[in-house]
Short mmCIF file of C-alpha atoms and ligand atoms in Angstrom, two decimals:
data_model
loop_
_atom_site.label_atom_id
_atom_site.label_comp_id
_atom_site.label_asym_id
_atom_site.label_seq_id
_atom_site.Cartn_x
_atom_site.Cartn_y
_atom_site.Cartn_z
CA MET M 1407 -5.96 17.71 -3.96
CA LYS M 1408 -8.88 15.51 -4.89
CA LYS M 1409 -10.61 13.13 -2.54
CA SER M 1410 -13.01 10.25 -2.83
CA ASP M 1411 -16.63 10.39 -1.88
CA PRO M 1412 -17.99 7.19 -0.27
CA ILE M 1413 -21.32 7.42 -2.14
CA ALA M 1414 -19.61 8.02 -5.49
CA ALA M 1415 -17.28 5.10 -4.78
CA ALA M 1416 -20.23 2.84 -3.93
CA ILE M 1417 -21.99 3.80 -7.18
CA GLY M 1418 -18.75 3.18 -9.09
CA ARG M 1419 -18.53 -0.26 -7.48
CA VAL M 1420 -22.11 -1.16 -8.42
CA LEU M 1421 -21.80 0.13 -11.98
CA SER M 1422 -18.48 -1.69 -12.53
CA GLY M 1423 -20.10 -4.93 -11.42
CA ALA M 1424 -23.38 -4.34 -13.28
CA LYS M 1425 -24.42 -6.47 -16.20
CA GLU M 1426 -23.47 -4.53 -19.36
CA GLY M 1427 -22.21 -1.76 -17.04
CA ARG M 1428 -25.74 -0.35 -16.78
CA ARG M 1429 -28.30 0.22 -13.97
CA SER M 1430 -31.46 2.30 -13.65
CA LEU M 1431 -31.48 5.28 -11.30
CA ARG M 1432 -34.07 3.53 -9.14
CA SER M 1433 -32.10 0.29 -8.88
CA LEU M 1434 -28.98 2.25 -7.88
CA SER M 1435 -30.78 4.15 -5.14
CA GLU M 1436 -32.41 0.93 -3.90
CA ALA M 1437 -29.18 -1.07 -4.01
CA LEU M 1438 -27.38 1.58 -1.94
CA SER M 1439 -30.35 2.66 0.24
CA ILE M 1440 -29.88 6.30 -0.71
CA SER M 1441 -32.10 8.91 -2.38
CA ASP M 1442 -32.24 9.54 -6.14
CA GLN M 1443 -30.77 12.97 -5.38
CA ASP M 1444 -27.74 11.34 -3.66
CA VAL M 1445 -27.27 9.05 -6.65
CA CYS M 1446 -27.31 12.05 -9.02
CA GLU M 1447 -24.75 13.89 -6.89
CA GLY M 1448 -22.57 10.77 -6.71
CA LEU M 1449 -22.74 10.42 -10.50
CA GLU M 1450 -21.67 14.03 -10.87
CA THR M 1451 -18.66 13.44 -8.61
CA LEU M 1452 -17.73 10.38 -10.65
CA SER M 1453 -17.93 12.42 -13.88
CA GLU M 1454 -15.81 15.17 -12.34
CA GLN M 1455 -13.19 12.54 -11.46
CA GLY M 1456 -13.04 11.27 -15.04
CA PHE M 1457 -15.57 8.42 -15.18
CA ASP M 1458 -17.33 8.37 -18.56
CA ILE M 1459 -20.93 7.89 -17.43
CA ARG M 1460 -23.83 8.27 -19.84
CA LYS M 1461 -27.56 8.47 -19.15
CA THR M 1462 -29.47 6.52 -21.79
CA PRO M 1463 -33.16 5.49 -22.00
CA GLU M 1464 -32.03 2.01 -20.84
CA GLY M 1465 -30.32 3.34 -17.71
CA ILE M 1466 -27.09 4.78 -16.42
CA GLU M 1467 -24.09 3.31 -18.19
CA LEU M 1468 -20.46 3.24 -17.17
CA HIS M 1469 -18.49 3.51 -20.42
CA SER M 1470 -15.03 3.74 -18.98
CA PRO M 1471 -13.22 4.39 -15.70
CA PRO M 1472 -11.00 7.49 -15.43
CA GLU M 1473 -7.83 7.62 -17.48
CA TYR M 1474 -5.98 9.02 -14.48
CA ASP M 1475 -4.89 5.97 -12.53
CA LEU M 1476 -5.01 7.60 -9.08
CA ALA M 1477 -8.48 9.17 -9.42
CA PRO M 1478 -9.60 8.86 -5.77
CA SER M 1479 -13.20 7.69 -6.25
CA TYR M 1480 -11.95 5.12 -8.75
CA VAL M 1481 -9.39 3.71 -6.31
CA ALA M 1482 -12.10 3.74 -3.61
CA SER M 1483 -14.47 1.81 -5.91
CA LEU M 1484 -11.81 -0.89 -6.37
CA LEU M 1485 -11.50 -1.51 -2.63
CA PRO M 1486 -13.70 -4.08 -0.84
CA GLU M 1487 -16.66 -2.21 0.62
CA ASP M 1488 -16.93 -4.20 3.84
CA VAL M 1489 -13.52 -2.97 5.00
CA PHE M 1490 -12.99 0.27 3.07
CA GLY M 1491 -16.58 1.56 2.74
CA ASP M 1492 -15.82 4.56 5.00
CA ALA M 1493 -12.27 5.16 3.83
CA ILE M 1494 -11.42 8.51 2.30
CA ILE M 1495 -8.82 8.47 -0.45
CA HIS M 1496 -6.83 11.67 -1.02
CA THR M 1497 -4.74 12.23 -4.13
CA TYR M 1498 -2.23 15.09 -4.12
CA ASP M 1499 -0.01 16.33 -6.87
CA THR M 1500 2.93 17.08 -4.60
CA LEU M 1501 3.53 16.62 -0.87
CA PRO M 1502 6.55 16.62 1.42
CA SER M 1503 5.54 13.12 2.58
CA THR M 1504 2.30 11.14 2.40
CA GLN M 1505 3.17 9.85 5.90
CA ASP M 1506 2.87 13.30 7.45
CA THR M 1507 -0.33 14.17 5.61
CA ALA M 1508 -1.92 10.87 6.69
CA LYS M 1509 -0.96 11.71 10.28
CA GLU M 1510 -2.55 15.18 10.06
CA LEU M 1511 -5.74 13.77 8.55
CA GLY M 1512 -5.83 11.22 11.37
CA ARG M 1513 -5.53 14.02 13.93
CA ASN M 1514 -8.62 15.57 12.37
CA GLY M 1515 -10.59 12.53 13.36
CA ASN M 1516 -10.39 10.38 10.22
CA ARG M 1517 -9.84 6.76 11.19
CA LEU M 1518 -9.17 5.22 7.79
CA VAL M 1519 -7.37 7.37 5.25
CA VAL M 1520 -5.30 6.66 2.17
CA VAL M 1521 -3.03 9.39 0.80
CA PHE M 1522 -1.38 9.29 -2.63
CA ALA M 1523 1.11 11.77 -4.05
CA GLU M 1524 2.48 12.06 -7.57
CA GLU M 1525 5.77 13.18 -6.03
CA GLN M 1526 7.19 13.70 -2.55
CA THR M 1527 9.72 16.41 -1.82
CA LYS M 1528 10.75 14.90 1.54
CA GLY M 1529 9.90 11.23 1.16
CA LYS M 1530 10.78 9.38 4.37
CA GLY M 1531 12.61 6.06 4.52
CA ARG M 1532 13.34 3.79 7.46
CA ARG M 1533 15.88 4.81 10.08
CA GLY M 1534 15.77 8.48 9.10
CA ARG M 1535 16.72 7.95 5.46
CA ARG M 1536 15.18 9.78 2.50
CA TRP M 1537 13.01 8.06 -0.07
CA LEU M 1538 13.48 9.45 -3.56
CA SER M 1539 10.00 10.00 -4.98
CA CYS M 1540 10.26 11.63 -8.40
CA ARG M 1541 7.16 12.52 -10.40
CA GLY M 1542 6.17 9.85 -12.88
CA CYS M 1543 8.52 7.22 -11.41
CA GLY M 1544 6.47 5.32 -8.91
CA LEU M 1545 3.60 4.69 -6.58
CA PHE M 1546 3.83 6.59 -3.28
CA PHE M 1547 1.08 6.21 -0.72
CA SER M 1548 0.29 5.89 2.98
CA VAL M 1549 -2.63 4.33 4.78
CA LEU M 1550 -3.64 5.42 8.27
CA PHE M 1551 -5.65 2.86 10.21
CA LYS M 1552 -5.96 1.03 13.51
CA PRO M 1553 -4.38 -2.43 13.22
CA PRO M 1554 -6.40 -5.15 14.97
CA LEU M 1555 -3.32 -6.37 16.87
CA PRO M 1556 -1.85 -5.93 20.34
CA ALA M 1557 1.14 -3.60 20.63
CA CYS M 1558 3.54 -6.52 21.17
CA LYS M 1559 2.72 -7.76 17.66
CA LEU M 1560 3.55 -4.48 15.89
CA GLN M 1561 6.27 -6.07 13.77
CA LEU M 1562 3.63 -8.28 12.14
CA VAL M 1563 2.26 -5.12 10.51
CA ASN M 1564 5.54 -4.80 8.60
CA LEU M 1565 5.60 -8.44 7.59
CA ALA M 1566 1.97 -8.32 6.40
CA ALA M 1567 2.64 -5.22 4.29
CA ALA M 1568 5.62 -6.88 2.61
CA LEU M 1569 3.63 -10.01 1.81
CA ALA M 1570 0.72 -7.94 0.51
CA VAL M 1571 2.99 -6.10 -1.93
CA LYS M 1572 4.73 -9.28 -3.05
CA ASP M 1573 1.44 -11.11 -3.64
CA ALA M 1574 -0.27 -8.14 -5.34
CA VAL M 1575 2.62 -7.59 -7.78
CA SER M 1576 2.69 -11.30 -8.57
CA ALA M 1577 -1.11 -11.52 -9.05
CA LEU M 1578 -1.42 -8.41 -11.24
CA TYR M 1579 1.86 -8.33 -13.17
CA SER M 1580 3.45 -11.78 -12.82
CA VAL M 1581 6.61 -10.27 -11.35
CA GLU M 1582 8.07 -12.38 -8.55
CA LEU M 1583 9.70 -10.23 -5.87
CA SER M 1584 11.78 -11.51 -3.00
CA VAL M 1585 11.29 -10.28 0.55
CA LYS M 1586 14.30 -9.13 2.54
CA TRP M 1587 13.44 -9.08 6.24
CA PRO M 1588 11.49 -7.23 7.44
CA ASN M 1589 9.88 -5.47 4.50
CA ASP M 1590 12.14 -4.63 1.57
CA LEU M 1591 11.05 -6.06 -1.74
CA LEU M 1592 13.72 -6.89 -4.27
CA TYR M 1593 13.71 -7.72 -7.94
CA LYS M 1594 16.88 -9.35 -9.29
CA GLY M 1595 18.68 -8.16 -6.16
CA GLY M 1596 17.67 -4.49 -6.51
CA LYS M 1597 15.19 -2.82 -4.17
CA VAL M 1598 11.86 -2.05 -5.84
CA CYS M 1599 9.72 -1.29 -2.81
CA GLY M 1600 10.25 0.16 0.64
CA ILE M 1601 7.74 0.14 3.46
CA LEU M 1602 7.70 2.39 6.52
CA SER M 1603 5.25 1.86 9.37
CA GLU M 1604 4.97 4.51 12.06
CA ALA M 1605 2.62 3.77 14.94
CA SER M 1606 1.24 5.33 18.09
CA ILE M 1607 1.17 2.74 20.82
CA GLY M 1608 -1.02 2.60 23.93
CA ALA M 1609 -0.43 0.44 27.01
CA ARG M 1610 -1.59 -2.67 25.16
CA ASP M 1611 -2.99 -1.65 21.79
CA ILE M 1612 -1.70 -0.06 18.65
CA LEU M 1613 -3.69 3.19 18.64
CA ASP M 1614 -3.04 3.94 15.01
CA CYS M 1615 -0.51 3.13 12.36
CA ARG M 1616 0.64 4.85 9.19
CA THR M 1617 2.02 2.40 6.67
CA GLY M 1618 3.77 4.11 3.78
CA ILE M 1619 4.62 2.20 0.64
CA GLY M 1620 6.90 3.37 -2.16
CA ILE M 1621 7.22 1.27 -5.31
CA ASN M 1622 9.67 2.08 -8.10
CA ILE M 1623 7.92 1.64 -11.43
CA VAL M 1624 10.37 3.30 -13.82
CA PRO M 1625 13.85 4.70 -13.10
CA PRO M 1626 14.22 8.45 -12.57
CA ASP M 1627 15.24 10.49 -15.59
CA PRO M 1628 18.76 11.77 -14.78
CA VAL M 1629 18.10 15.00 -16.72
CA ALA M 1630 14.51 15.83 -15.71
CA ASP M 1631 15.07 14.63 -12.15
CA GLU M 1632 18.27 16.62 -11.72
CA GLY M 1633 20.73 13.81 -11.42
CA ALA M 1634 18.54 11.63 -9.21
CA VAL M 1635 20.01 8.15 -9.09
CA LEU M 1636 18.77 5.20 -7.11
CA PHE M 1637 21.60 2.97 -5.91
CA ASN M 1638 21.02 -0.78 -5.59
CA ALA M 1639 17.51 -0.18 -6.85
CA ASN M 1640 15.35 -1.75 -9.49
CA HIS M 1641 11.84 -1.10 -10.81
CA ILE M 1642 8.92 -3.29 -11.79
CA GLY M 1643 7.76 -1.47 -14.95
CA GLU M 1644 9.78 -3.34 -17.56
CA ALA M 1645 9.32 -6.76 -15.98
CA ALA M 1646 5.52 -6.37 -15.64
CA ASN M 1647 3.40 -8.23 -18.18
CA ALA M 1648 1.05 -5.22 -18.50
CA PRO M 1649 1.30 -1.45 -17.97
CA VAL M 1650 1.28 -0.76 -14.24
CA HIS M 1651 -1.99 0.90 -13.11
CA ARG M 1652 -1.06 2.46 -9.78
CA GLY M 1653 -4.63 2.68 -8.48
CA ARG M 1654 -5.32 -0.98 -9.14
CA LEU M 1655 -1.99 -2.00 -7.66
CA ALA M 1656 -2.60 0.06 -4.50
CA ALA M 1657 -6.14 -1.32 -4.12
CA GLU M 1658 -4.86 -4.89 -4.51
CA ILE M 1659 -2.13 -4.27 -1.92
CA LEU M 1660 -4.51 -2.66 0.57
CA ALA M 1661 -7.14 -5.38 0.26
CA ARG M 1662 -4.51 -8.08 0.80
CA TYR M 1663 -2.83 -6.15 3.63
CA PHE M 1664 -6.04 -5.79 5.62
CA ARG M 1665 -7.02 -9.43 5.00
CA LEU M 1666 -3.64 -10.62 6.29
CA LEU M 1667 -3.95 -8.45 9.40
CA ASP M 1668 -7.49 -9.64 10.11
CA GLN M 1669 -6.31 -13.21 9.84
CA ALA M 1670 -3.36 -12.42 12.13
CA ALA M 1671 -5.79 -10.98 14.66
CA SER M 1672 -7.81 -14.18 14.66
CA ASP M 1673 -4.99 -16.76 14.75
CA GLY M 1674 -2.27 -14.85 16.62
CA GLY M 1675 -0.26 -14.39 13.42
CA GLN M 1676 0.31 -18.11 12.70
CA THR M 1677 -0.85 -18.06 9.04
CA LEU M 1678 0.93 -14.80 8.33
CA LEU M 1679 4.19 -16.07 9.84
CA TYR M 1680 3.95 -19.33 7.92
CA SER M 1681 3.51 -17.49 4.59
CA TYR M 1682 6.12 -14.91 5.45
CA ARG M 1683 8.76 -17.48 6.40
CA ALA M 1684 8.13 -19.26 3.10
CA SER M 1685 8.65 -15.99 1.16
CA CYS M 1686 11.53 -14.42 3.06
CA SER M 1687 14.80 -14.65 1.15
CA THR M 1688 16.81 -13.58 4.21
CA LEU M 1689 16.30 -16.94 5.94
CA GLY M 1690 19.26 -19.29 5.66
CA ARG M 1691 21.64 -16.53 4.54
CA ASP M 1692 24.73 -15.04 6.07
CA VAL M 1693 23.79 -11.49 6.91
CA SER M 1694 25.03 -8.36 8.62
CA VAL M 1695 22.58 -6.67 10.96
CA ILE M 1696 23.14 -2.94 11.35
CA THR M 1697 21.97 -1.65 14.71
CA ASP M 1698 22.41 1.72 16.43
CA GLU M 1699 25.15 0.09 18.51
CA GLY M 1700 27.07 -1.49 15.62
CA THR M 1701 27.03 -4.33 13.12
CA VAL M 1702 26.43 -7.96 14.03
CA THR M 1703 27.08 -10.77 11.56
CA GLY M 1704 25.61 -14.23 11.58
CA LYS M 1705 23.26 -16.61 9.85
CA ALA M 1706 19.54 -15.80 9.66
CA VAL M 1707 17.96 -18.93 11.13
CA GLY M 1708 14.38 -17.93 11.83
CA ILE M 1709 11.59 -15.43 12.24
CA GLY M 1710 10.20 -15.43 15.78
CA GLU M 1711 6.54 -15.42 16.84
CA ASP M 1712 6.49 -11.61 17.00
CA GLY M 1713 8.19 -11.21 13.62
CA GLU M 1714 11.71 -10.69 14.97
CA LEU M 1715 14.76 -11.90 13.04
CA LEU M 1716 16.66 -14.72 14.74
CA LEU M 1717 20.38 -14.72 14.05
CA GLU M 1718 22.90 -17.44 14.87
CA THR M 1719 26.08 -15.60 15.83
CA GLU M 1720 29.40 -16.63 17.32
CA GLY M 1721 28.06 -15.58 20.70
CA GLY M 1722 24.82 -17.58 20.38
CA GLU M 1723 21.33 -16.87 19.04
CA MET M 1724 20.20 -13.26 19.00
CA ALA M 1725 16.85 -11.68 18.13
CA PHE M 1726 16.46 -8.35 16.28
CA ASN M 1727 13.66 -5.91 15.61
CA ALA M 1728 13.71 -2.61 13.75
CA VAL M 1729 17.21 -2.95 12.31
CA ASP M 1730 18.68 -3.03 8.80
CA VAL M 1731 19.87 -6.24 7.25
CA VAL M 1732 22.42 -6.68 4.49
CA HIS M 1733 22.55 -10.03 2.70
CA ALA M 1734 26.10 -11.30 2.29
CA THR M 1735 25.28 -12.62 -1.19
CA PRO M 1736 22.88 -11.14 -3.75
CA SER M 1737 19.20 -12.13 -3.39
C1 LIG S 3119 12.40 2.35 3.34
O1 LIG S 3119 12.63 1.33 2.70
O2 LIG S 3119 13.30 2.99 3.86
C2 LIG S 3119 10.97 2.81 3.48
C3 LIG S 3119 10.53 3.70 2.36
C4 LIG S 3119 9.09 4.13 2.46
C5 LIG S 3119 8.71 5.11 1.38
C6 LIG S 3119 7.25 5.43 1.37
S1 LIG S 3119 6.76 6.34 -0.06
C7 LIG S 3119 5.21 6.65 0.63
C8 LIG S 3119 5.43 6.94 2.09
N1 LIG S 3119 5.74 8.33 2.30
C9 LIG S 3119 6.98 8.52 2.76
O3 LIG S 3119 7.47 9.62 3.03
N2 LIG S 3119 7.60 7.35 2.90
C10 LIG S 3119 6.73 6.23 2.55
#
């Protein structure tokens, strides 16, 4: 496991934004209000995590970021400092589930943690399902944080995450995904991204939340991945207009996710709901809603103020949370 160091990430951020990628030792320590010794240690951490940093008579130069796209201090340096300055990014080779590791790290007192894994051996999906997470096939990560929302607005966390993924994939790779309520992302009708939010709730507040995001980038190799097949799935790799850099994609998603939630905290979710309704391909469709008690069919006519799905059924309008939806026609 490798983890980010906030000072190294801050230096990475400054060097990436520096004119000609170069700063003097003194200007780095002044810009970050830290000692020269701290700067030197931070530079060492960056070098260990694959940054090509050279000391020249003109200053400290950043030649290139790490080749490894989930190098933790690199991902940290891509995140906005005002929100993620204290975040610790952990990158593991293999884990049962990034959700569980994020939870453990949270128990140890960390309030903002991001956990990546190259592969998951027990990837968790919604409603107790498994999430196939083969090495080399996708982006698998969880973020543990305290959403700035009251407990009654928990569903908005799911909607914000879906919008953040949709907008990030569009901005970075020009791939337009559709959102199936509440937070499945589809490409040409096949699922490319699943999102699972698990939260601890207090009397009024959300105490903490672990949002796990899995994005299919390339299909599993049926030979190397021992017959792994994803049904009704798709992947974004071929459609993307550039090679997918998982660290940049995750940073873009996280930055957008937290911005959407902050906005929801200040306007009661109005802007988020407006954008979500405009992006949600479930609205207006005939759908089946699969609940623990059975299946209900009807027409999806709205998304309520707390993010619930409103269904027009033979027996009148019904509202649903935390259920699965199947579109009657392909998205
Ligand atoms: C779903 O659509 O059922 C949700 C899938 C969520 C998968 C992600 S991958 C990263 C994180 N770790 C897990 O074990 N699950 C989530």
